[in-house]
């Protein structure tokens, strides 16, 4: 496990390797110290160099290459100092030393151009020397030879990093050119430290002068951040010299960041901006001379200028290519962001899964600029059948098929290729082609996985989008990472809607189960109530029938013998009341000991006609009794009108396999209830076959006063009635419900105050055929 100190440890490890590099020879160190002094003794410097035969030979060889006109005359270090100058000799010696210590072993960074690096370093040295010379009259205490030395070694850290970490440094070179930034930023991210720190540590290791160490470490820093040291101005001179060299595009600096204006930089470091502008023309001449003196190349000042122009053109071409690539990437990002915004603005999270798939297809067609159909392979959970849906670019569904599982029973998630190039199984592609036929042609199409995040312990849906990419969206092919947020949006919406659909279906199933449970509990309560009522009725029937028989018989005899009409009417009323009470006991007996249905082939027309006639007769009898009772009470206003009754029977509905007597009795009770509801104009009796489930539906509809909600809920409860007390016992619909239950059917009521009432009977097992001639028992 990495700790917080890991980067620091890595940095110290690199610095320790820098300190393991060989040091400058004592002679070179002593020459540097002596030559840095304004009172340097040339004879002592010459004597020091000549004390090292190998160093002497390399310096003389370099000086002869530098000045070929006098090459035969340069036979000693003393002669070299006279002919090419002390600075050239010192620079040659230093170049020999540095190059020998940090030269590449043959496996250096391929992207690092050492020749261009040295040309840039020499140009900075010449520019720093010119700046020091031009400012001598202005009282600026910077010696030209010291400025030259600091300029040529200011980027020593780059050589150290390239020597120690060639591959990492090469990668830094590539990235800084791609991103057009300062290589120091890339070095800190990739390696852990930049060339400023590495160069300072190497300068300390070589015991170079402190002024040179600080120039290597602090050049390119803002003036306000520089420490208050005696050589602060020297650091500024090298910083301005490097900026001028960068501006003229001489060599390779590794810094492509935005440049500050030279005038502003000069003023910040206390230099004259006008002087800085004048030396740009002299720099190419000075650089050509010094390059020739050091034997770096044979280029003239015009060649250096042409090289700078060529470098400028190269960088402009590279910058133009990067800008084009960035513009293309920006267009791709904008296209994807607009697609995400349009997709979510449709409110797809509030839709069902099929609608969400249509929205995904529509979004994909728009994003990928294609008019070809968009196909989606979908698997709602692990182990479930695959589903194939194909949509037009408008999102309209044109194909929907269940495929089962491929050979081997693999899940769609395990076969999806995360790169978006297709399936990892050719066998599956063959199976899809064989199963779907012309609906599936993978040629020229791309396969984009639609994989939501895995949830532990939960089935995870998975899908694959099959689509083409039009010319307008070709930029997306080069930047697949840009499309990932949009694909993730599609996948998350499909996953969420899939889970929502599953939860909704589960909720519906639970609601249906709760409804069935409530119905079962209600039926259980009713059955127990009816059982208790039946036990009471069964026990009381025998005890009550005998007295009622005596009362009814004597009342009939009195009604026949009494000559007084008023008394005769009262006796007859007693007999009728006894009969109604006897009928009530008989009705209660239906709940105590229900008869077993005996279905036979029955004519629907005759059954309903019989029920209508029986209900009318029963209503007339009731009205007659009510009239007699009203007459006794002195009330002469009674409603005795019978409305129109219309019977409608569906086409091809002739016979049914039912217990005709019991169905007639049940419909009669419903009809009587409709007649008692004071209908205004019409009662409609309708018999049809349900298109949904094939059940036989018999409904009775009236346009009477309707029921309250309380009356509708309790209409089938025995003895319940909202009518005036004493008018009706409240057993009519309860008897009808009981008879329909015996047939395994259902009965429900739709009603409202002032809206009339519809009572519907549904019989499931009603169809007759020749094989059902023999009666069957109730279900």
XYZ file of C-alpha atoms in Angstrom:
779
model
C 0.000 0.000 0.000
C 1.325 3.438 -0.963
C 1.878 5.939 1.781
C 1.867 9.713 1.729
C 5.661 9.771 1.821
C 6.048 7.684 -1.347
C 6.534 10.669 -3.727
C 9.139 12.184 -1.396
C 11.004 8.858 -1.213
C 10.994 8.619 -5.002
C 12.314 12.180 -5.320
C 15.123 11.533 -2.847
C 16.016 8.338 -4.680
C 16.469 10.255 -7.954
C 18.510 12.960 -6.226
C 20.723 10.314 -4.678
C 21.383 8.910 -8.163
C 22.330 12.401 -9.333
C 24.856 12.610 -6.535
C 26.302 9.302 -7.721
C 27.304 10.842 -11.073
C 31.043 11.444 -11.504
C 32.319 14.847 -10.389
C 34.279 17.429 -12.372
C 37.986 16.945 -12.231
C 39.878 19.031 -9.616
C 41.711 20.789 -12.421
C 38.428 21.827 -14.092
C 37.056 23.077 -10.756
C 40.207 25.108 -10.106
C 40.144 26.582 -13.633
C 36.516 27.616 -13.127
C 37.346 29.290 -9.839
C 40.337 31.193 -11.240
C 38.611 32.228 -14.487
C 35.608 33.558 -12.598
C 37.800 36.155 -10.889
C 38.392 39.507 -12.688
C 42.060 39.345 -11.621
C 42.635 35.880 -13.056
C 46.234 34.911 -13.759
C 46.210 33.490 -17.294
C 49.560 31.735 -16.823
C 48.260 29.843 -13.786
C 45.128 28.772 -15.701
C 47.245 27.569 -18.639
C 49.577 25.693 -16.289
C 46.558 23.949 -14.619
C 45.092 22.777 -17.909
C 48.441 21.538 -19.188
C 48.905 19.525 -15.990
C 46.237 17.077 -17.300
C 47.529 15.629 -20.601
C 44.166 14.028 -21.550
C 42.272 17.240 -20.874
C 44.924 19.235 -22.760
C 44.594 17.016 -25.825
C 40.786 17.261 -25.913
C 40.817 21.076 -25.451
C 43.460 21.574 -28.187
C 41.476 19.320 -30.565
C 38.334 21.382 -29.885
C 40.182 24.705 -30.332
C 41.686 23.541 -33.661
C 38.165 22.682 -34.904
C 36.987 26.079 -33.741
C 39.548 28.117 -35.737
C 40.685 26.125 -38.747
C 42.634 29.023 -40.231
C 45.124 28.760 -37.390
C 44.662 25.118 -36.622
C 48.310 24.249 -37.370
C 49.532 27.031 -35.085
C 47.510 25.845 -31.995
C 49.958 23.431 -30.477
C 49.808 24.498 -26.808
C 47.205 25.780 -24.372
C 49.163 29.026 -24.098
C 49.001 29.433 -27.903
C 45.241 28.598 -27.865
C 44.573 31.353 -25.278
C 46.430 33.872 -27.452
C 44.718 32.887 -30.718
C 41.066 32.126 -29.683
C 40.852 33.847 -26.293
C 40.575 32.755 -22.674
C 36.775 32.544 -22.783
C 36.883 30.171 -25.759
C 39.465 27.996 -24.030
C 37.474 27.955 -20.804
C 34.248 27.168 -22.692
C 36.002 24.390 -24.589
C 37.379 22.901 -21.384
C 33.990 23.094 -19.674
C 32.210 21.588 -22.689
C 34.696 18.700 -22.722
C 34.164 18.071 -19.004
C 30.349 18.343 -18.987
C 29.894 16.382 -22.194
C 32.128 13.624 -20.924
C 30.281 13.303 -17.645
C 26.648 13.399 -18.895
C 26.981 11.995 -22.398
C 24.400 9.387 -23.438
C 25.339 5.709 -23.273
C 23.512 4.993 -26.518
C 20.072 4.310 -24.934
C 19.130 7.948 -24.284
C 15.754 9.532 -24.984
C 15.064 9.273 -28.720
C 12.834 12.362 -28.640
C 15.565 14.524 -27.051
C 17.551 16.488 -29.671
C 20.930 17.074 -28.004
C 22.257 19.219 -30.855
C 19.257 21.547 -30.653
C 19.611 21.614 -26.843
C 23.292 22.671 -27.034
C 22.473 25.273 -29.708
C 19.835 26.754 -27.423
C 22.181 26.702 -24.403
C 24.944 28.396 -26.415
C 22.469 30.997 -27.711
C 21.400 31.779 -24.112
C 25.083 32.092 -23.148
C 25.797 34.478 -26.039
C 22.680 36.522 -25.317
C 23.568 36.748 -21.598
C 27.087 37.817 -22.545
C 25.720 40.538 -24.862
C 23.331 41.775 -22.186
C 26.196 42.031 -19.691
C 28.391 43.860 -22.196
C 25.639 46.336 -23.178
C 24.851 47.137 -19.558
C 28.450 47.637 -18.357
C 28.129 51.388 -18.872
C 24.851 51.414 -16.917
C 26.621 50.358 -13.743
C 25.258 46.790 -13.696
C 27.821 44.532 -12.045
C 27.592 41.386 -14.181
C 30.754 40.221 -15.881
C 30.223 39.015 -19.484
C 32.363 35.874 -19.056
C 30.392 34.891 -15.945
C 27.101 35.515 -17.739
C 28.311 33.344 -20.629
C 29.248 30.487 -18.298
C 25.904 30.639 -16.462
C 24.024 30.767 -19.747
C 25.678 27.698 -21.209
C 25.014 25.641 -18.044
C 21.588 27.030 -17.035
C 19.750 23.849 -18.224
C 22.277 21.379 -16.846
C 19.436 19.543 -15.040
C 17.930 18.380 -18.341
C 21.155 16.589 -19.208
C 21.186 14.970 -15.767
C 17.596 13.685 -16.072
C 18.196 12.437 -19.606
C 21.318 10.626 -18.385
C 19.627 8.958 -15.393
C 16.027 8.442 -16.655
C 16.141 8.417 -20.463
C 12.701 6.843 -21.038
C 10.871 8.990 -18.488
C 12.584 12.146 -19.720
C 11.802 11.225 -23.326
C 8.143 10.891 -22.367
C 8.306 14.341 -20.750
C 9.727 15.784 -23.989
C 6.874 14.240 -26.004
C 4.165 15.437 -23.600
C 5.438 19.005 -23.369
C 5.427 19.298 -27.161
C 1.933 17.810 -27.368
C 0.470 19.957 -24.610
C 2.537 23.071 -25.523
C 3.600 23.743 -21.958
C 6.782 24.065 -19.885
C 8.615 20.763 -19.584
C 9.226 21.494 -15.891
C 5.483 20.980 -15.205
C 5.533 17.622 -16.990
C 8.736 16.575 -15.202
C 7.171 17.205 -11.798
C 4.142 15.060 -12.697
C 5.978 12.221 -14.457
C 9.324 12.049 -12.643
C 8.596 13.776 -9.346
C 11.039 16.669 -9.686
C 11.989 19.155 -12.415
C 15.291 19.901 -14.133
C 15.825 23.027 -11.968
C 16.102 20.914 -8.806
C 18.080 18.177 -10.552
C 20.532 20.743 -12.008
C 21.009 22.472 -8.653
C 21.786 19.147 -6.954
C 24.279 18.238 -9.687
C 25.910 21.694 -9.433
C 26.243 21.190 -5.687
C 27.706 17.735 -6.316
C 30.265 19.270 -8.701
C 30.986 22.108 -6.259
C 30.268 24.740 -8.893
C 30.170 28.388 -7.742
C 27.099 29.392 -5.724
C 26.121 31.982 -8.309
C 26.009 29.262 -10.985
C 24.029 26.943 -8.688
C 21.353 29.606 -8.112
C 21.137 30.479 -11.818
C 20.509 26.791 -12.623
C 17.890 26.575 -9.853
C 16.082 29.938 -10.077
C 16.180 31.107 -13.691
C 12.746 31.794 -15.221
C 11.322 32.696 -11.789
C 9.507 36.060 -11.349
C 11.779 38.796 -10.000
C 9.604 39.282 -6.916
C 10.170 35.677 -5.864
C 13.990 35.734 -6.163
C 15.967 35.769 -2.905
C 18.027 38.806 -1.947
C 21.471 37.490 -2.965
C 24.479 39.345 -4.486
C 24.049 37.563 -7.824
C 20.295 38.293 -8.076
C 20.905 40.408 -11.218
C 22.876 37.578 -12.828
C 19.826 35.320 -12.470
C 17.709 38.028 -14.135
C 20.179 38.388 -17.022
C 20.010 34.629 -17.771
C 16.191 34.680 -17.448
C 15.888 37.533 -19.981
C 18.485 35.889 -22.251
C 16.496 32.661 -22.329
C 13.285 34.574 -23.096
C 14.954 36.353 -26.039
C 16.338 33.035 -27.325
C 12.897 31.437 -27.054
C 11.375 34.362 -28.925
C 13.890 33.889 -31.762
C 13.237 30.084 -31.737
C 16.918 29.164 -31.545
C 17.449 25.517 -30.594
C 15.256 23.515 -28.239
C 14.312 24.964 -24.837
C 11.578 22.545 -23.755
C 9.387 25.501 -22.775
C 6.278 26.104 -24.925
C 4.262 28.058 -22.367
C 2.873 31.546 -22.933
C 5.717 34.100 -23.096
C 5.659 37.411 -21.280
C 6.635 40.530 -23.260
C 10.432 40.996 -23.320
C 10.129 44.667 -22.376
C 8.097 43.844 -19.294
C 10.550 41.101 -18.315
C 13.561 43.433 -18.692
C 11.973 46.151 -16.573
C 11.116 43.607 -13.887
C 14.762 42.472 -13.624
C 16.259 45.984 -13.817
C 17.517 45.826 -17.420
C 17.053 48.382 -20.196
C 14.248 47.206 -22.559
C 15.745 49.230 -25.463
C 19.114 47.540 -25.109
C 17.427 44.152 -24.996
C 15.703 44.926 -28.272
C 18.986 45.968 -29.938
C 20.886 42.761 -29.240
C 18.472 40.502 -31.117
C 20.167 41.416 -34.411
C 23.675 40.842 -32.995
C 22.818 37.525 -31.406
C 22.861 35.492 -34.620
C 26.369 36.785 -35.520
C 27.719 36.134 -32.023
C 26.132 32.666 -31.945
C 27.654 31.687 -35.300
C 31.123 32.751 -34.149
C 30.898 30.992 -30.790
C 29.451 27.823 -32.331
C 32.370 27.764 -34.742
C 34.852 28.431 -31.918
C 33.448 25.504 -29.952
C 33.233 23.313 -33.037
C 29.505 22.645 -32.595
C 28.761 23.165 -36.273
C 29.884 25.076 -39.358
C 26.716 27.144 -39.744
C 26.872 30.828 -40.586
C 24.616 33.439 -39.043
C 22.268 33.177 -42.050
C 22.066 29.399 -41.547
C 21.173 29.904 -37.897
C 18.475 32.382 -38.917
C 17.086 29.960 -41.494
C 17.098 27.175 -38.899
C 15.136 29.443 -36.554
C 12.592 30.201 -39.287
C 12.279 26.488 -40.082
C 11.789 25.732 -36.387
C 9.135 28.443 -36.206
C 7.329 26.912 -39.179
C 7.583 23.447 -37.645
C 6.136 24.659 -34.371
C 3.380 26.584 -36.166
C 2.471 23.463 -38.150
C 2.460 21.355 -34.995
C 0.393 23.974 -33.192
C -2.075 24.099 -36.094
C -2.457 20.308 -36.019
C -3.040 20.389 -32.274
C -5.597 23.187 -32.642
C -7.434 21.179 -35.321
C -7.411 18.101 -33.102
C -8.621 20.159 -30.149
C -11.377 21.711 -32.275
C -12.480 18.252 -33.380
C -12.459 17.051 -29.783
C -14.425 20.131 -28.690
C -17.026 19.484 -31.407
C -17.342 15.882 -30.248
C -17.749 16.998 -26.629
C -20.364 19.573 -27.601
C -22.248 16.979 -29.630
C -22.297 14.559 -26.690
C -23.286 17.239 -24.149
C -26.167 18.381 -26.342
C -27.253 14.739 -26.758
C -27.225 14.208 -22.974
C -29.266 17.388 -22.447
C -31.851 16.413 -25.095
C -32.080 12.864 -23.779
C -32.775 13.847 -20.181
C -35.089 16.731 -21.161
C -37.529 14.111 -22.498
C -38.230 12.949 -18.940
C -37.224 9.370 -19.740
C -36.885 8.425 -16.063
C -40.656 8.704 -15.679
C -41.445 6.340 -18.556
C -41.788 2.590 -18.905
C -38.910 0.465 -20.219
C -40.214 0.187 -23.841
C -40.608 3.983 -24.039
C -37.121 4.454 -22.541
C -35.662 2.123 -25.189
C -37.344 4.182 -27.887
C -35.838 7.351 -26.390
C -32.369 5.721 -26.319
C -32.714 4.683 -29.967
C -33.806 8.197 -30.916
C -30.899 9.733 -29.011
C -28.395 7.279 -30.522
C -29.607 7.963 -34.075
C -29.231 11.710 -33.528
C -25.827 11.463 -31.809
C -24.297 9.061 -34.308
C -25.873 10.889 -37.289
C -27.439 7.781 -38.804
C -30.828 7.130 -40.409
C -30.435 3.353 -40.226
C -32.493 1.411 -37.647
C -31.136 1.183 -34.113
C -31.282 -2.244 -32.454
C -31.059 -3.092 -28.761
C -30.271 -6.488 -27.265
C -31.559 -6.566 -23.696
C -31.423 -8.949 -20.753
C -33.402 -7.821 -17.718
C -31.457 -9.991 -15.262
C -28.926 -12.767 -15.119
C -30.348 -15.978 -16.592
C -33.334 -14.254 -18.246
C -34.117 -14.574 -21.952
C -32.533 -12.134 -24.358
C -34.835 -9.622 -26.001
C -34.296 -7.993 -29.397
C -35.916 -4.649 -30.162
C -35.409 -2.627 -33.315
C -36.370 1.030 -33.683
C -36.399 3.541 -36.477
C -34.338 6.709 -36.030
C -37.546 8.380 -34.801
C -37.737 5.871 -31.943
C -40.751 3.974 -33.349
C -40.631 0.231 -32.643
C -40.502 -1.989 -35.739
C -39.410 -5.341 -34.277
C -39.724 -6.970 -30.857
C -38.703 -10.585 -30.321
C -37.753 -12.819 -27.411
C -34.690 -14.885 -28.253
C -34.135 -17.168 -25.289
C -30.494 -17.784 -24.346
C -27.558 -18.327 -26.736
C -25.685 -21.621 -26.954
C -24.010 -22.189 -23.617
C -26.558 -20.070 -21.769
C -24.233 -17.067 -21.424
C -25.409 -13.797 -19.975
C -25.333 -10.720 -22.176
C -23.101 -8.906 -19.689
C -20.383 -11.555 -19.828
C -20.285 -11.456 -23.648
C -20.247 -7.669 -24.080
C -16.995 -6.140 -25.255
C -16.225 -3.063 -23.159
C -14.345 -1.441 -26.034
C -17.585 -1.165 -27.961
C -16.261 -3.094 -30.986
C -18.646 -6.047 -30.691
C -19.136 -9.357 -28.950
C -16.322 -11.464 -27.665
C -18.041 -14.553 -29.103
C -18.353 -15.189 -32.840
C -20.642 -18.107 -32.016
C -23.186 -15.733 -30.460
C -23.142 -13.523 -33.550
C -23.876 -16.552 -35.682
C -26.720 -17.564 -33.369
C -28.215 -14.055 -33.552
C -27.987 -14.046 -37.343
C -29.668 -17.449 -37.547
C -32.371 -16.550 -35.004
C -33.242 -13.078 -36.289
C -32.714 -13.637 -40.000
C -33.034 -10.445 -42.059
C -33.667 -8.330 -38.936
C -30.014 -8.694 -37.912
C -27.048 -7.828 -40.112
C -23.876 -6.980 -38.132
C -21.938 -5.862 -41.230
C -20.820 -2.268 -40.847
C -22.466 -1.895 -37.428
C -20.890 -1.132 -34.079
C -21.806 -2.744 -30.764
C -21.906 -0.402 -27.765
C -22.425 -2.076 -24.354
C -25.162 -0.620 -22.142
C -24.019 -1.948 -18.795
C -25.337 -0.455 -15.575
C -23.436 -0.686 -12.311
C -23.524 -4.078 -10.619
C -25.478 -4.269 -7.367
C -24.417 -7.033 -4.996
C -27.168 -9.555 -4.470
C -29.417 -7.999 -7.142
C -29.933 -9.056 -10.764
C -28.304 -6.525 -13.051
C -29.799 -5.665 -16.455
C -27.491 -5.485 -19.432
C -27.863 -4.400 -23.028
C -25.984 -3.851 -26.283
C -26.754 -1.011 -28.690
C -26.262 -1.978 -32.353
C -25.825 1.061 -34.582
C -23.893 2.731 -37.385
C -21.964 6.031 -37.266
C -22.618 8.626 -39.971
C -20.045 10.937 -41.533
C -21.030 13.889 -39.341
C -20.207 11.888 -36.212
C -16.934 10.333 -37.351
C -15.111 12.485 -34.802
C -16.581 10.266 -32.094
C -14.594 7.290 -33.398
C -11.305 8.983 -32.476
C -12.528 9.956 -29.010
C -14.501 7.015 -27.564
C -13.935 8.324 -24.030
C -16.094 11.375 -24.851
C -19.103 9.183 -25.666
C -18.881 7.224 -22.402
C -20.920 9.712 -20.297
C -23.778 9.568 -22.842
C -23.637 5.757 -23.010
C -23.606 5.676 -19.195
C -26.727 7.886 -19.198
C -28.489 5.495 -21.573
C -27.473 2.487 -19.489
C -28.483 4.070 -16.171
C -31.898 5.143 -17.519
C -32.601 1.690 -18.972
C -31.440 0.048 -15.740
C -33.562 2.385 -13.602
C -36.694 1.993 -15.740
C -36.182 -1.778 -15.827
C -36.005 -1.903 -12.040
C -38.963 0.477 -11.818
C -41.012 -1.761 -14.119
C -40.102 -4.766 -11.998
C -41.069 -2.917 -8.819
C -44.306 -1.745 -10.423
C -45.219 -5.268 -11.519
C -44.414 -6.546 -8.054
C -46.557 -3.781 -6.559
C -49.432 -4.700 -8.847
C -49.086 -8.356 -7.905
C -49.039 -7.453 -4.220
C -52.075 -5.207 -4.667
C -53.920 -7.991 -6.476
C -52.919 -10.460 -3.771
C -54.128 -8.038 -1.088
C -57.392 -7.543 -2.943
C -57.909 -11.278 -3.234
C -57.039 -11.672 0.431
C -59.514 -8.952 1.392
C -62.185 -10.576 -0.784
C -61.464 -13.950 0.764
C -61.637 -12.479 4.263
C -64.921 -10.746 3.400
C -66.322 -13.967 1.988
C -65.182 -15.815 5.110
C -66.907 -13.258 7.332
C -70.067 -13.456 5.227
C -69.962 -17.258 5.232
C -69.667 -17.340 9.009
C -72.443 -14.792 9.377
C -74.646 -16.734 6.996
C -73.789 -19.978 8.780
C -74.806 -18.504 12.108
C -77.937 -17.053 10.502
C -78.684 -20.429 8.934
C -78.304 -22.199 12.285
C -80.664 -19.675 13.864
C -83.128 -19.962 11.005
C -82.977 -23.752 11.022
C -83.685 -23.901 14.740
C -86.433 -21.274 14.680
C -88.139 -22.426 11.471
C -89.816 -25.437 13.079
C -90.907 -23.514 16.173
C -92.279 -20.573 14.164
C -93.931 -22.399 11.290
C -96.533 -24.163 13.474
C -97.893 -20.992 15.131
C -97.787 -19.203 11.771
C -99.808 -21.993 10.203
C -102.488 -21.607 12.923
C -102.505 -17.825 12.581
C -102.659 -17.906 8.800
C -105.445 -20.526 8.705
C -107.664 -18.827 11.263
C -107.129 -15.418 9.627
C -108.264 -16.819 6.291
C -111.378 -18.372 7.875
C -112.239 -15.099 9.592
C -111.791 -13.176 6.367
C -114.265 -15.480 4.652
C -116.889 -15.455 7.417
C -116.854 -11.845 8.476
C -119.550 -9.836 6.774
C -118.043 -6.497 7.767
C -115.693 -5.437 4.958
C -113.389 -3.520 7.271
C -112.897 -6.452 9.619
C -112.600 -8.863 6.693
C -109.801 -6.709 5.237
C -107.999 -6.721 8.551
C -108.278 -10.480 8.799
C -106.924 -10.816 5.260
C -104.022 -8.509 6.172
C -103.207 -10.769 9.092
C -103.178 -13.760 6.775
C -100.876 -11.937 4.282
C -98.494 -10.896 7.044
C -98.320 -14.479 8.277
C -97.553 -15.597 4.719
C -94.757 -13.027 4.357
C -93.273 -14.168 7.623
C -93.449 -17.746 6.419
C -91.697 -16.707 3.181
C -89.020 -14.952 5.259
C -88.344 -18.131 7.180
C -88.140 -20.011 3.897
C -85.580 -17.429 2.629
C -83.504 -17.832 5.751
C -83.561 -21.558 5.176
C -81.715 -20.845 1.879
C -78.715 -19.661 3.909
C -78.969 -22.518 6.425
C -79.228 -25.358 3.899
C -78.510 -24.063 0.368
C -79.723 -26.324 -2.444
C -77.219 -27.877 -4.773
C -77.342 -26.382 -8.310
C -78.471 -28.812 -11.016
C -77.386 -27.242 -14.307
C -79.093 -28.258 -17.525
C -79.308 -26.951 -21.047
C -81.357 -23.780 -20.610
C -82.651 -21.234 -23.090
C -81.397 -17.734 -22.214
C -84.421 -15.962 -23.715
C -86.912 -18.080 -21.777
C -84.887 -17.787 -18.547
C -84.838 -13.986 -18.622
C -88.474 -13.716 -19.738
C -89.490 -15.938 -16.840
C -87.482 -13.799 -14.408
C -89.100 -10.609 -15.756
C -92.638 -12.027 -15.403
C -91.920 -13.315 -11.892
C -90.497 -9.981 -10.762
C -93.463 -8.043 -12.158
C -95.926 -10.384 -10.416
C -93.992 -10.125 -7.166
C -93.884 -6.337 -7.468
C -97.628 -6.200 -8.108
C -98.327 -8.368 -5.072
C -96.140 -6.106 -2.954
C -97.854 -2.990 -4.307
C -101.273 -4.522 -3.623
C -100.319 -5.290 -0.029
C -98.882 -1.811 0.362
C -102.102 -0.302 -1.003
C -104.219 -2.310 1.413
C -102.018 -1.291 4.307
C -102.157 2.325 3.213
C -105.902 2.155 2.967
C -106.121 0.889 6.528
C -103.883 3.749 7.598
C -105.959 6.260 5.677
C -103.158 6.942 3.154
C -104.545 7.018 -0.389
C -101.300 8.037 -2.222
C -99.342 4.974 -3.378
C -97.083 4.497 -6.442
C -98.351 1.487 -8.406
C -96.788 2.178 -11.855
C -94.653 -0.516 -13.557
C -92.008 1.027 -15.920
C -90.997 -0.338 -19.317
C -88.721 -3.380 -19.149
C -86.388 -4.045 -22.088
C -84.548 -7.348 -22.544
C -81.408 -7.369 -24.758
C -79.542 -10.609 -25.529
C -76.243 -10.707 -27.416
C -75.873 -12.310 -30.830
C -75.371 -16.079 -30.927
C -76.276 -16.323 -27.231
C -79.058 -18.908 -27.140
C -78.422 -21.597 -24.539
C -76.430 -21.919 -21.310
C -75.534 -24.748 -18.943
C -77.108 -23.410 -15.724
C -79.634 -24.237 -12.990
C -82.498 -22.368 -14.611
C -84.701 -22.256 -11.517
C -82.010 -20.743 -9.309
C -80.853 -18.221 -11.952
C -84.476 -17.165 -12.525
C -84.864 -16.691 -8.779
C -81.634 -14.646 -8.550
C -82.494 -12.389 -11.522
C -86.006 -11.992 -10.137
C -84.638 -10.662 -6.844
C -82.418 -8.218 -8.749
C -85.373 -7.121 -10.910
C -87.546 -6.587 -7.845
C -84.829 -4.401 -6.329
C -84.741 -2.361 -9.591
C -88.544 -2.005 -9.599
C -88.451 -0.785 -6.002
C -85.807 1.880 -6.864
C -88.565 4.083 -8.425
C -87.188 4.061 -11.997
C -88.265 6.983 -14.126
C -88.628 5.429 -17.559
C -86.856 2.136 -18.187
C -85.326 -1.025 -16.737
C -82.870 -2.791 -19.058
C -81.976 -6.465 -18.736
C -78.905 -7.371 -20.835
C -77.158 -10.723 -21.391
C -73.801 -10.737 -23.268
C -70.531 -12.655 -23.373
C -67.494 -10.728 -22.025
C -64.826 -10.043 -24.664
C -62.146 -9.988 -21.959
C -62.620 -13.347 -20.250
C -65.573 -15.062 -21.976
C -67.858 -15.016 -18.932
C -71.655 -14.766 -19.265
C -72.694 -11.333 -18.004
C -76.326 -10.659 -17.000
C -76.932 -7.057 -15.937
C -80.020 -5.192 -14.722
C -79.911 -1.398 -15.067
C -82.449 1.114 -13.813
C -82.618 4.903 -13.879
C -84.029 5.186 -10.373
C -82.862 7.071 -7.289
C -79.621 5.085 -6.941
C -77.815 4.024 -3.770
C -75.577 5.768 -1.312
C -72.040 4.481 -0.944
C -72.962 2.836 2.333
C -75.995 1.132 0.776
C -73.886 -0.087 -2.181
C -71.267 -1.673 0.123
C -73.883 -3.444 2.314
C -76.599 -4.106 -0.293
C -75.955 -7.871 -0.220
C -75.891 -8.107 3.584
C -78.926 -9.954 4.999
C -81.597 -7.659 6.547
C -79.816 -4.474 5.432
C -82.038 -1.770 3.938
C -82.116 2.015 3.863
C -85.845 2.017 3.089
C -88.469 2.953 5.617
C -88.676 0.543 8.517
C -91.242 -2.217 8.025
C -91.392 -1.934 4.240
C -88.937 -4.710 3.163
C -86.887 -7.321 5.049
C -83.647 -6.613 3.075
C -83.055 -10.161 1.833
C -83.565 -9.810 -1.929
C -80.005 -9.058 -3.086
C -78.594 -11.273 -0.302
C -80.589 -14.217 -1.743
C -79.450 -13.356 -5.262
C -75.820 -13.207 -4.154
C -76.164 -16.571 -2.407
C -77.628 -18.250 -5.491
C -74.919 -16.849 -7.764
C -72.206 -17.990 -5.311
C -73.625 -21.519 -5.559
C -72.910 -21.357 -9.323
C -69.307 -20.190 -8.706
C -70.152 -16.775 -10.149
C -69.730 -13.200 -9.056
C -72.079 -10.258 -8.430
C -71.224 -6.570 -8.183
C -73.115 -3.297 -7.980
C -72.463 0.074 -9.604
C -74.606 2.920 -8.306
C -74.704 6.500 -7.129
C -77.252 8.916 -5.754
C -79.434 10.146 -8.620
C -77.489 8.080 -11.189
C -79.441 4.821 -11.146
C -78.104 1.342 -10.396
C -76.565 -1.502 -12.386
C -76.313 -4.975 -10.846
C -74.158 -7.404 -12.861
C -73.978 -11.188 -12.531
C -70.947 -12.985 -14.032
C -71.052 -16.760 -14.638
C -67.789 -18.420 -15.607
C -68.666 -22.079 -16.284
C -71.815 -21.573 -18.359
C -71.152 -22.927 -21.845
C -73.071 -25.986 -22.956
C -72.041 -28.793 -25.271
C -73.216 -32.332 -25.853
C -70.696 -33.786 -23.396
C -72.374 -31.935 -20.500
C -75.828 -33.536 -20.719
C -75.560 -35.050 -17.250
C -75.951 -32.615 -14.337
C -72.788 -31.605 -12.491
C -72.143 -30.648 -8.891
C -71.369 -27.078 -7.883
C -67.758 -25.972 -8.148
